[in-house]
Coordinates of C-alpha atoms in Angstrom, one line a residue:
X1 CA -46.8 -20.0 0.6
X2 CA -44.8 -21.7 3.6
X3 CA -43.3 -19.9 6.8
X4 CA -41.3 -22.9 7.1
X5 CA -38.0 -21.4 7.3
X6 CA -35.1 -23.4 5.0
X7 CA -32.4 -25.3 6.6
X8 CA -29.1 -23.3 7.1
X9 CA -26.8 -22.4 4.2
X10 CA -23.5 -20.5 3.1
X11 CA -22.9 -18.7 0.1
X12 CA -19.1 -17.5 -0.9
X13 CA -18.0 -15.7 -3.8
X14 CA -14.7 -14.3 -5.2
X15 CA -13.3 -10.8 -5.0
X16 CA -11.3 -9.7 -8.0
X17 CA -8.0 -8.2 -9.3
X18 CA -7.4 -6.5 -13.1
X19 CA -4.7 -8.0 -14.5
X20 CA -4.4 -6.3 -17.8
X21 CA -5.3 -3.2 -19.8
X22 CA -5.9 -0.7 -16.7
X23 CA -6.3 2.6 -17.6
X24 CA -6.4 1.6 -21.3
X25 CA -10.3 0.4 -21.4
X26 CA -11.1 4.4 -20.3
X27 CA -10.0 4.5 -23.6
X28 CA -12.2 2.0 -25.9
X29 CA -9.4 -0.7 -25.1
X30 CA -10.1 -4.1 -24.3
X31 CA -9.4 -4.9 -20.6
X32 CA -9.1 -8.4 -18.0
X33 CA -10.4 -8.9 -14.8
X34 CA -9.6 -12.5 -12.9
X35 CA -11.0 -14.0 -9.9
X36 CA -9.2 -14.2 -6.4
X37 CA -9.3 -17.0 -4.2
X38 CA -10.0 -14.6 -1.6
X39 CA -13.9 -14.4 -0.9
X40 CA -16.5 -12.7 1.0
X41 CA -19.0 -15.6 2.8
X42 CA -22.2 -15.5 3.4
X43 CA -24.0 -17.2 6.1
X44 CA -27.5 -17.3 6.4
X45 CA -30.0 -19.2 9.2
X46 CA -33.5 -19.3 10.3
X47 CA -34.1 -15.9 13.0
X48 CA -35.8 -16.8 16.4
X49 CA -38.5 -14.5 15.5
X50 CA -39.4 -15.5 12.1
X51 CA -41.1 -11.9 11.8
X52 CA -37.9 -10.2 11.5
X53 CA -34.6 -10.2 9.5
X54 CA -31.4 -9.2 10.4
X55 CA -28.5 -8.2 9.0
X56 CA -24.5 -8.7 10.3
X57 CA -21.3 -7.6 9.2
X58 CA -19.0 -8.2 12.3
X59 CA -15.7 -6.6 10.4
X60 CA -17.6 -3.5 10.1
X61 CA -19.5 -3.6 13.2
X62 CA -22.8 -3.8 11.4
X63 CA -25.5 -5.6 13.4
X64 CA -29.6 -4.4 12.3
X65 CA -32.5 -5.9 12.8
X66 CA -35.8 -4.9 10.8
X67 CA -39.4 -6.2 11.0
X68 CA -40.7 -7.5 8.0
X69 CA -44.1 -5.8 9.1
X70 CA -42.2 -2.2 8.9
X71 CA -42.0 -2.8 5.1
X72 CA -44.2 -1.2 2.5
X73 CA -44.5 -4.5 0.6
X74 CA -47.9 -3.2 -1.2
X75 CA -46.2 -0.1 -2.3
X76 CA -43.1 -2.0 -3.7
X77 CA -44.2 -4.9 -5.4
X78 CA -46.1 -2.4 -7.5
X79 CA -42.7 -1.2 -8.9
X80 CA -41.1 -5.0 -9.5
X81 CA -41.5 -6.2 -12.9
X82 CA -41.6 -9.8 -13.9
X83 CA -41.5 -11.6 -17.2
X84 CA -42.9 -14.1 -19.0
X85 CA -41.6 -17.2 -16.5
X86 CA -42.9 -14.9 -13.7
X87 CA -39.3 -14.1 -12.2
X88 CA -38.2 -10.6 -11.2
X89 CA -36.6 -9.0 -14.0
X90 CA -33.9 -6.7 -12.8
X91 CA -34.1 -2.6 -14.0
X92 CA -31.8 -0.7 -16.0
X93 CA -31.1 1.6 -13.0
X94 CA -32.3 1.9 -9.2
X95 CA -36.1 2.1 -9.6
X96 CA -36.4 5.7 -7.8
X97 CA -40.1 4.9 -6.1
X98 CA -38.4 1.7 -4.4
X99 CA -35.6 3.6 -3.0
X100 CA -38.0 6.4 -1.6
X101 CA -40.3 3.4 0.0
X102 CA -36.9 1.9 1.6
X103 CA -35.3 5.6 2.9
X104 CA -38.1 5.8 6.3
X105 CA -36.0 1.8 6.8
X106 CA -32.3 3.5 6.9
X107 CA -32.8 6.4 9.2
X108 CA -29.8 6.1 11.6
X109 CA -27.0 5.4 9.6
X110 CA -26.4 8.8 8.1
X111 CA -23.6 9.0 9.8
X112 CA -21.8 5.5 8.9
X113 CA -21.8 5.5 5.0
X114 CA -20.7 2.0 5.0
X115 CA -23.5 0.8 7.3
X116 CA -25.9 2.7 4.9
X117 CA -24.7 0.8 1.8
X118 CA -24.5 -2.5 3.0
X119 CA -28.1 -2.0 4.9
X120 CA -29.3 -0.5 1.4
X121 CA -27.8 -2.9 -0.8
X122 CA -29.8 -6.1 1.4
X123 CA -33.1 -4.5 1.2
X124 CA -33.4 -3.8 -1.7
X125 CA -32.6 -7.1 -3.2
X126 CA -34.6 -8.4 -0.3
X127 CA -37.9 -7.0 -1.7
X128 CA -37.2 -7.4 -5.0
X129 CA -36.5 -10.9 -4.8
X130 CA -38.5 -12.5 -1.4
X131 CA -41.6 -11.7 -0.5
X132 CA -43.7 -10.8 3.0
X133 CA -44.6 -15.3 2.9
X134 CA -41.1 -16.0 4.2
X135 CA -40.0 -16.3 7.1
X136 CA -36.9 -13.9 8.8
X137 CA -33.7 -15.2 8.7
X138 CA -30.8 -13.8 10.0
X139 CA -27.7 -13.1 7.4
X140 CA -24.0 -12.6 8.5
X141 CA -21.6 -11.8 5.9
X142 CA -17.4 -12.5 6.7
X143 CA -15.3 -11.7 4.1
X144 CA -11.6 -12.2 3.5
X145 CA -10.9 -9.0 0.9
X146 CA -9.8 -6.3 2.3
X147 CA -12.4 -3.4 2.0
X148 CA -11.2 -0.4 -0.3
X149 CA -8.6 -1.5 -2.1
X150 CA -10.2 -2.3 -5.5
X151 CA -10.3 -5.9 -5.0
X152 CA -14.5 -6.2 -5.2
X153 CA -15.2 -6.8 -1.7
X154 CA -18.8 -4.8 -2.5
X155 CA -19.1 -7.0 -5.8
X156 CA -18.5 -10.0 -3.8
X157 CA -21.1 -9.2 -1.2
X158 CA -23.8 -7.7 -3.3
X159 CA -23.3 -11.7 -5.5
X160 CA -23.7 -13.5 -2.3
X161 CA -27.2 -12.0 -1.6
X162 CA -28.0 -11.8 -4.8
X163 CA -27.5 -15.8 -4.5
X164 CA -28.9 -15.9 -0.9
X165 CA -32.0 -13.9 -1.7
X166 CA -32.3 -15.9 -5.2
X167 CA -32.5 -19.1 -3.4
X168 CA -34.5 -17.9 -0.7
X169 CA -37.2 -16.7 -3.4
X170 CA -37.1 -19.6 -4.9
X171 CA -35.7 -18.3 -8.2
X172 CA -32.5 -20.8 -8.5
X173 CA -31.9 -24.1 -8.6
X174 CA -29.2 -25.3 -6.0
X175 CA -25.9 -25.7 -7.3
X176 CA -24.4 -29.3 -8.2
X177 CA -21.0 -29.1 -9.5
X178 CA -17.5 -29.8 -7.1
X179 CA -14.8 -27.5 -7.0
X180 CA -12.7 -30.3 -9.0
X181 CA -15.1 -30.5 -11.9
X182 CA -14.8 -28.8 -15.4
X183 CA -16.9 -25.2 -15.4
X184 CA -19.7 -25.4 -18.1
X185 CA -18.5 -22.9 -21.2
X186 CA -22.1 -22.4 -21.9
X187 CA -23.8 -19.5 -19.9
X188 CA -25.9 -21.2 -16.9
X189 CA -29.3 -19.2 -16.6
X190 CA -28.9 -19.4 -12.7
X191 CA -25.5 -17.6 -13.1
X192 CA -27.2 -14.9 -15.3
X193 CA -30.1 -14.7 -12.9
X194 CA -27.6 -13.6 -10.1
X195 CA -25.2 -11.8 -11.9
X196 CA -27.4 -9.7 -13.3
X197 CA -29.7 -8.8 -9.9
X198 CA -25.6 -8.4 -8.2
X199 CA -25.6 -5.2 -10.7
X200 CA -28.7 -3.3 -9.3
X201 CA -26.8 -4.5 -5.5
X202 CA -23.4 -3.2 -6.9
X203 CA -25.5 0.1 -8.2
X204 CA -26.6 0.7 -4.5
X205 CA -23.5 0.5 -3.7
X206 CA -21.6 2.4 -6.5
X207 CA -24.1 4.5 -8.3
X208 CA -23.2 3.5 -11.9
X209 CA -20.6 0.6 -11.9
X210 CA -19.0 -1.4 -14.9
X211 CA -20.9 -4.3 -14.4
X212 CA -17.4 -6.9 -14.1
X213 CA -16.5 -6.9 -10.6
X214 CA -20.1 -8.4 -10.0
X215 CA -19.7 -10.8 -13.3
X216 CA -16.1 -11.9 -11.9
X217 CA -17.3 -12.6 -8.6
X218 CA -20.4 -14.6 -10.4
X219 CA -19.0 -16.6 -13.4
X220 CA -15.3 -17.0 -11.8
X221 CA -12.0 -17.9 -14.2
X222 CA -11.8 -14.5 -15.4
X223 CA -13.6 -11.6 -17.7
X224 CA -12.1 -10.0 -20.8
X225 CA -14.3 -6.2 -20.9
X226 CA -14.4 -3.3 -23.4
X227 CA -16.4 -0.5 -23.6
X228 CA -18.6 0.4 -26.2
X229 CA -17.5 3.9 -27.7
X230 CA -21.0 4.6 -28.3
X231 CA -23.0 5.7 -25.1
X232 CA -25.8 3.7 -25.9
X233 CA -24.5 0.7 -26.3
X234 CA -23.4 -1.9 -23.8
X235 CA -19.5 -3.1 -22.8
X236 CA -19.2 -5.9 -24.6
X237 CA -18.1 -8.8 -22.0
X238 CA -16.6 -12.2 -22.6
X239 CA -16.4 -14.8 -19.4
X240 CA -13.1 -16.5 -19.5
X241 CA -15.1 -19.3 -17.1
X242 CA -12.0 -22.2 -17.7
X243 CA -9.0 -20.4 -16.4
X244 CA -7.8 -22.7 -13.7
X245 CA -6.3 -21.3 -10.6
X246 CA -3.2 -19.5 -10.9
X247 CA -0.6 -19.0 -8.3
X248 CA -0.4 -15.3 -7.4
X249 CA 0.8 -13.0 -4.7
X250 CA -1.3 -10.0 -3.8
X251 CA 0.5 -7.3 -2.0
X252 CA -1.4 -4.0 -0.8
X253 CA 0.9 -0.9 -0.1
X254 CA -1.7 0.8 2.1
X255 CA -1.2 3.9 -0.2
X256 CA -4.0 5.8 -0.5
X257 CA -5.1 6.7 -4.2
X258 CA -7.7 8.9 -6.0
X259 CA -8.7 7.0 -9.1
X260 CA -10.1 9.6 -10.1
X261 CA -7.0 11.9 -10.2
X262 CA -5.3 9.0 -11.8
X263 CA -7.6 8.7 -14.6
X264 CA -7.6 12.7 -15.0
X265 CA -3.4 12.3 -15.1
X266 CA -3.7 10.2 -18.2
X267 CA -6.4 11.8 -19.8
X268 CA -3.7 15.5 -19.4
X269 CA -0.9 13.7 -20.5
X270 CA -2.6 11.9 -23.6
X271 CA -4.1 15.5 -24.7
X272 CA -0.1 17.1 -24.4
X273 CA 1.4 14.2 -26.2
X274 CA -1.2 12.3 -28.0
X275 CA 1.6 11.0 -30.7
X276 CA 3.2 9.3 -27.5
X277 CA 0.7 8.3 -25.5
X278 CA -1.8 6.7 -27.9
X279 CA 0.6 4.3 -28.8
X280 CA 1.3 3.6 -25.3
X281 CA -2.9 2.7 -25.2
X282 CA -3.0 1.2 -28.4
X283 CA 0.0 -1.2 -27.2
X284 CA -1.6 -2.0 -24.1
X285 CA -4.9 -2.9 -26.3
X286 CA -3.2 -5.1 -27.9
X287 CA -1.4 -6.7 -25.0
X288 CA -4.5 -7.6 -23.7
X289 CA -5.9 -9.4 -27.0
X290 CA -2.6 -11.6 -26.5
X291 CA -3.5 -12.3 -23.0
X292 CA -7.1 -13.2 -24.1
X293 CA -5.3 -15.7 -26.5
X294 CA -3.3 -17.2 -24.2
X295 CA -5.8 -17.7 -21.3
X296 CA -8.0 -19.4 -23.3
X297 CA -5.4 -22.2 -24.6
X298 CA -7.4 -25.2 -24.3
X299 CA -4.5 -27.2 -22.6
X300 CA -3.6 -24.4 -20.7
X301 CA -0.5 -24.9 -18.6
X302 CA 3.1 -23.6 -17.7
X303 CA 3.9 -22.6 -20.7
X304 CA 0.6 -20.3 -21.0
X305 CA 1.6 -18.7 -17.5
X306 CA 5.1 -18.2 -18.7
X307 CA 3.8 -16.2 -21.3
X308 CA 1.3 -14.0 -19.4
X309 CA 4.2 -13.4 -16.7
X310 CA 6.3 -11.4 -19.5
X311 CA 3.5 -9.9 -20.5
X312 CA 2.8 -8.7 -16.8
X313 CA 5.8 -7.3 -16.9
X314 CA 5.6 -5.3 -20.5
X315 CA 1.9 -4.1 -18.8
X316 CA 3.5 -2.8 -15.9
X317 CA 5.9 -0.5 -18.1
X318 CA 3.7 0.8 -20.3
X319 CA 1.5 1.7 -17.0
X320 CA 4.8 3.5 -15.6
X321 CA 4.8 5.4 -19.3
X322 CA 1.3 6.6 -18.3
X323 CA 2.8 8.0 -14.8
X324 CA 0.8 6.0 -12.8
X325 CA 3.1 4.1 -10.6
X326 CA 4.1 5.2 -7.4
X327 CA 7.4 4.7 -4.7
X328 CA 5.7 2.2 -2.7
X329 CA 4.4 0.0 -6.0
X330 CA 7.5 0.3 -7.7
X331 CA 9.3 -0.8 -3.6
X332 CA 6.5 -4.2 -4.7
X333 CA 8.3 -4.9 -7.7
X334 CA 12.0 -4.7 -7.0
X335 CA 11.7 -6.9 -3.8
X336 CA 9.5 -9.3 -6.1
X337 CA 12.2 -9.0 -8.8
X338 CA 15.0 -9.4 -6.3
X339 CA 14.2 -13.0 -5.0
X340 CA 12.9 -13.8 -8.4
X341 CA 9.5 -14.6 -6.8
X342 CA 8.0 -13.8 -10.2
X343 CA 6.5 -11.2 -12.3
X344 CA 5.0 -7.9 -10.7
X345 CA 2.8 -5.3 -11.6
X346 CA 0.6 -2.9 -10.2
X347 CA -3.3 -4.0 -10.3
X348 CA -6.0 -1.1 -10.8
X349 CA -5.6 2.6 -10.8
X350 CA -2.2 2.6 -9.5
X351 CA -0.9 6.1 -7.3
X352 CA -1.0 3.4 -4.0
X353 CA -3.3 0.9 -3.6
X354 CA -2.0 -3.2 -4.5
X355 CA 0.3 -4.8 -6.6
X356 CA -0.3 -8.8 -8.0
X357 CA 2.7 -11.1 -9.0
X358 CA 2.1 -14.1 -10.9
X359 CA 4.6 -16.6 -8.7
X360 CA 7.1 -18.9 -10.7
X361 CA 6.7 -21.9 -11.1
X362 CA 9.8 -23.5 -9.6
X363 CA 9.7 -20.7 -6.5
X364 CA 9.8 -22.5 -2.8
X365 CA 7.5 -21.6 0.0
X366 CA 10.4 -20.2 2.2
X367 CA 11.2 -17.5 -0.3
X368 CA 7.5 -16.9 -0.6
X369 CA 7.4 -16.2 2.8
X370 CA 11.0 -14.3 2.9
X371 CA 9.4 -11.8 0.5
X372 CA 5.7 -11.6 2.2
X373 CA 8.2 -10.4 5.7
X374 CA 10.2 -8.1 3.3
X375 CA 7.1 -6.4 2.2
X376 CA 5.5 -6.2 5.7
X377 CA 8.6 -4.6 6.9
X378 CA 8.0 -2.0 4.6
X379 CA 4.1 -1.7 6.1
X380 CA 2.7 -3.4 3.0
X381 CA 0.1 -6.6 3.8
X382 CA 0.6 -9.7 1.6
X383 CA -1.7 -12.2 0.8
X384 CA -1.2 -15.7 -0.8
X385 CA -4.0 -16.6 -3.1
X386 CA -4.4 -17.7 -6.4
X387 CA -6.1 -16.3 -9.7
X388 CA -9.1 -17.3 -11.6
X389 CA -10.7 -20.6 -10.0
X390 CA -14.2 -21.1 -9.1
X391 CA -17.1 -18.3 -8.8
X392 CA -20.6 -17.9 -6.5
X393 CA -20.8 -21.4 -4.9
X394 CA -23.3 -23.0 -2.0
X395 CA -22.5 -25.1 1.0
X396 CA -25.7 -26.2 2.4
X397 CA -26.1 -27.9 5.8
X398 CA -27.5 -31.2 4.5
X399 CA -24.7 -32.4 3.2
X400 CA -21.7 -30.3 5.4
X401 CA -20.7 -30.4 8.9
X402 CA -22.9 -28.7 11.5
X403 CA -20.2 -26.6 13.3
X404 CA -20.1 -24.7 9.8
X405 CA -23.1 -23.8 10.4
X406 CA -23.1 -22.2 14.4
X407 CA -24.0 -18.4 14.1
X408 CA -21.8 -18.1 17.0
X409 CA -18.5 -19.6 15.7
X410 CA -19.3 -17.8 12.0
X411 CA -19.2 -14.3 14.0
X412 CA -16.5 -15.4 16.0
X413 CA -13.9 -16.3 13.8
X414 CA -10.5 -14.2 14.9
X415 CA -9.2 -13.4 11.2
X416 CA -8.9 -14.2 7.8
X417 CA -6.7 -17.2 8.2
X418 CA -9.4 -18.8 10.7
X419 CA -12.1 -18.2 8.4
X420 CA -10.4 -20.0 5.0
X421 CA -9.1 -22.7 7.5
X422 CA -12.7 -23.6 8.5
X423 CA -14.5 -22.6 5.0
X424 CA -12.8 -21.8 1.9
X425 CA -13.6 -23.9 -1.0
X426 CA -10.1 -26.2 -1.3
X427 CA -10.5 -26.8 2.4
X428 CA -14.5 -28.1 2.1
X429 CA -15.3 -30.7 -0.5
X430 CA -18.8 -30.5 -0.2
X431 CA -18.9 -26.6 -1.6
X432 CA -21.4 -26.5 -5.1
X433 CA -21.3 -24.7 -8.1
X434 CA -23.2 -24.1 -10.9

């Protein structure tokens, strides 16, 4: 094989938000997950030594460099299993003689667990899905999620090098579709590919997750989940892949929150009352079948997100029946429902953490902004950004401008705002999708 190194190229990918049926799908209950028009971005270029990669995450002050030499590629490839097309099949779990063979390549970042993921998560994909033929290149990720506060910034990450490494291997086809044209319904095979390698770089990162922040962050639109009250069997997963973009407002309270403890809370309270609180459950079930209805309208429109809005609302107070609300999400909704910004409800395990409204339709930008200072004075951070949309998607540098490209100005970008002025997906036409 070629050392030629490829030409530059970005990857980007969504985080995510739950919109329905929290708390419920511990319980057998069906459950939603949408895309956020907030991303994590991937850049990757050719390294000046094509002997080595290397590995930067400016916002967490992650900069590693490792010699492709230093890895046991004999000893690895042993363990990667291939099928009948001769592509890397992904394992059911973390293949235990790969992670031994990778431990002597971490040493150092004991001490920074978040360094240790991030640097695990990359090389293991890396050997699974490149070889010792190609040449170093140096990978910076940027992302605009906030980190640890159940939005899928690690999803979002491990799909982007799932989708670098993937197209570095040669495993993918380059995407072709523009953000402005209609998602395929069918399931794309290069989708699949990365989705399901972005689990075993989710499982480095989370030991055993769900499997839908990584699909979300893939697919896009949004992801109706339930899991399978046998242990054997799999969740069963539908990709709501045509829900156009939403208008939301995404408001964390800071709060920190032990899932958990959360989870535990219901679980106490539906063993004490389980006359009231498996109807509670069973409604929110149900709420979510409704929403799956709706967000699949084929001529989905205003009237469709009317309809989810009240039923935002009805989710949010059968979550406060499960006592798993808090001051500082409840302080989210009475602003929201003050202005009349929208409909509000707390997103994931509740006890702290974020709250989403679904904006009206007919709300200006000024009150928009009237609430987002309102919150902030109360210590919260707001973000605009809109639900469902597009998933994984490639810029590469043949068809985009150059400066996109710079290593230099990709590390240097001052915020969030800077980096989806210069690169998020309804500010560059030439992104791809599959």
């Amino acid at each position: 094989m070629s050392l030629k190194s490829p030409e530059p190229f970005i990857v980007s990918a969504p985080g995510k938000v739950i919109i329905f049926g929290e708390h419920s799908a511990v319980y057998g209950k069906p459950a939603i997950a949408a895309a956020l028009s907030l991303r994590c971005y991937l850049l990757v270029v050719p390294s000046p030594d094509p002997n080595n990669i290397r590995l930067q995450f400016p916002d967490i002050e992650l900069d590693h460099t490792w010699n492709k030499s230093s890895i046991p590629w004999n000893d690895i490839q042993n363990y990667v299993k291939f099928d009948a097309k001769d592509q890397p099949v992904p394992p059911p779990e973390l293949v235990p003689e790969i992670v031994d063979q990778l431990s002597g390549m971490l040493g150092g970042f004991e001490d920074n667990n978040i360094h240790h993921l991030a640097c695990f998560c990359f090389l293991y994909l890396y050997v699974c899905l490149c070889d010792e033929t190609r040449s170093g290149m140096t990978f910076i990720v940027r992302s605009t999620l906030p980190i640890g506060a159940g939005l899928g910034s690690s999803a979002s990450t491990a799909v982007c090098l799932s989708a670098a490494l993937s197209k570095l291997g040669g495993w993918i086809n380059d995407p072709h579709v523009h953000e402005n044209e209609a998602t395929p319904k069918q399931d794309i095979p290069d989708l699949e590919f990365i989705d399901r390698w972005s689990l075993i770089g989710e499982k480095c990162f989370h030991g055993n997750p769900s499997g839908i922040d990584n699909a979300v962050a893939t697919h896009g639109g949004a992801v109706m989940f339930q899991r399978s009250s046998v242990p054997e069997k799999p969740s069963v997963r539908t990709n709501i892949r045509t829900l156009p973009p939403v208008k939301l407002l995404l408001t964390n309270t800071k709060v920190p929150k032990s899932t958990a403890q959360l989870v535990g809370g219901v679980g106490k309270l539906n063993n004490k009352y389980p006359s009231l609180i498996t109807p509670v459950l069973d409604s929110m079930g149900s709420l979510v079948q409704e929403a799956y209805r709706v967000m699949t309208h084929p001529d989905f429109g205003s009237e469709e997100t009317a309809i989810l809005r009240e039923l935002v609302n009805i989710n949010h107070g059968l979550l406060v029946a499960l006592g798993v609300s808090h001051p500082s999400l409840e302080k989210v909704k009475m602003i929201g429902d003050e202005l009349k910004i929208g409909a509000t409800k707390l997103t994931g395990a509740g006890g702290g953490g974020c709250a989403i409204t679904l904006v009206n339709d007919d709300v200006e930008e000024t009150v928009i902004h009237q609430t987002m200072l309102e919150y902030e004075r109360q210590g919260y951070e707001s973000f605009e950004t809109s639900l469902g949309g597009k998933g994984v998607g490639m810029l590469l540098q043949s068809v985009a401008d150059d400066e996109k490209f710079s290593l230099e100005r990709f590390c240097n970008y001052a915020n969030r705002l800077e980096i989806e002025a210069a690169l998020a997906v309804e500010n560059v036409p030439e992104w791809k999708f599959w």
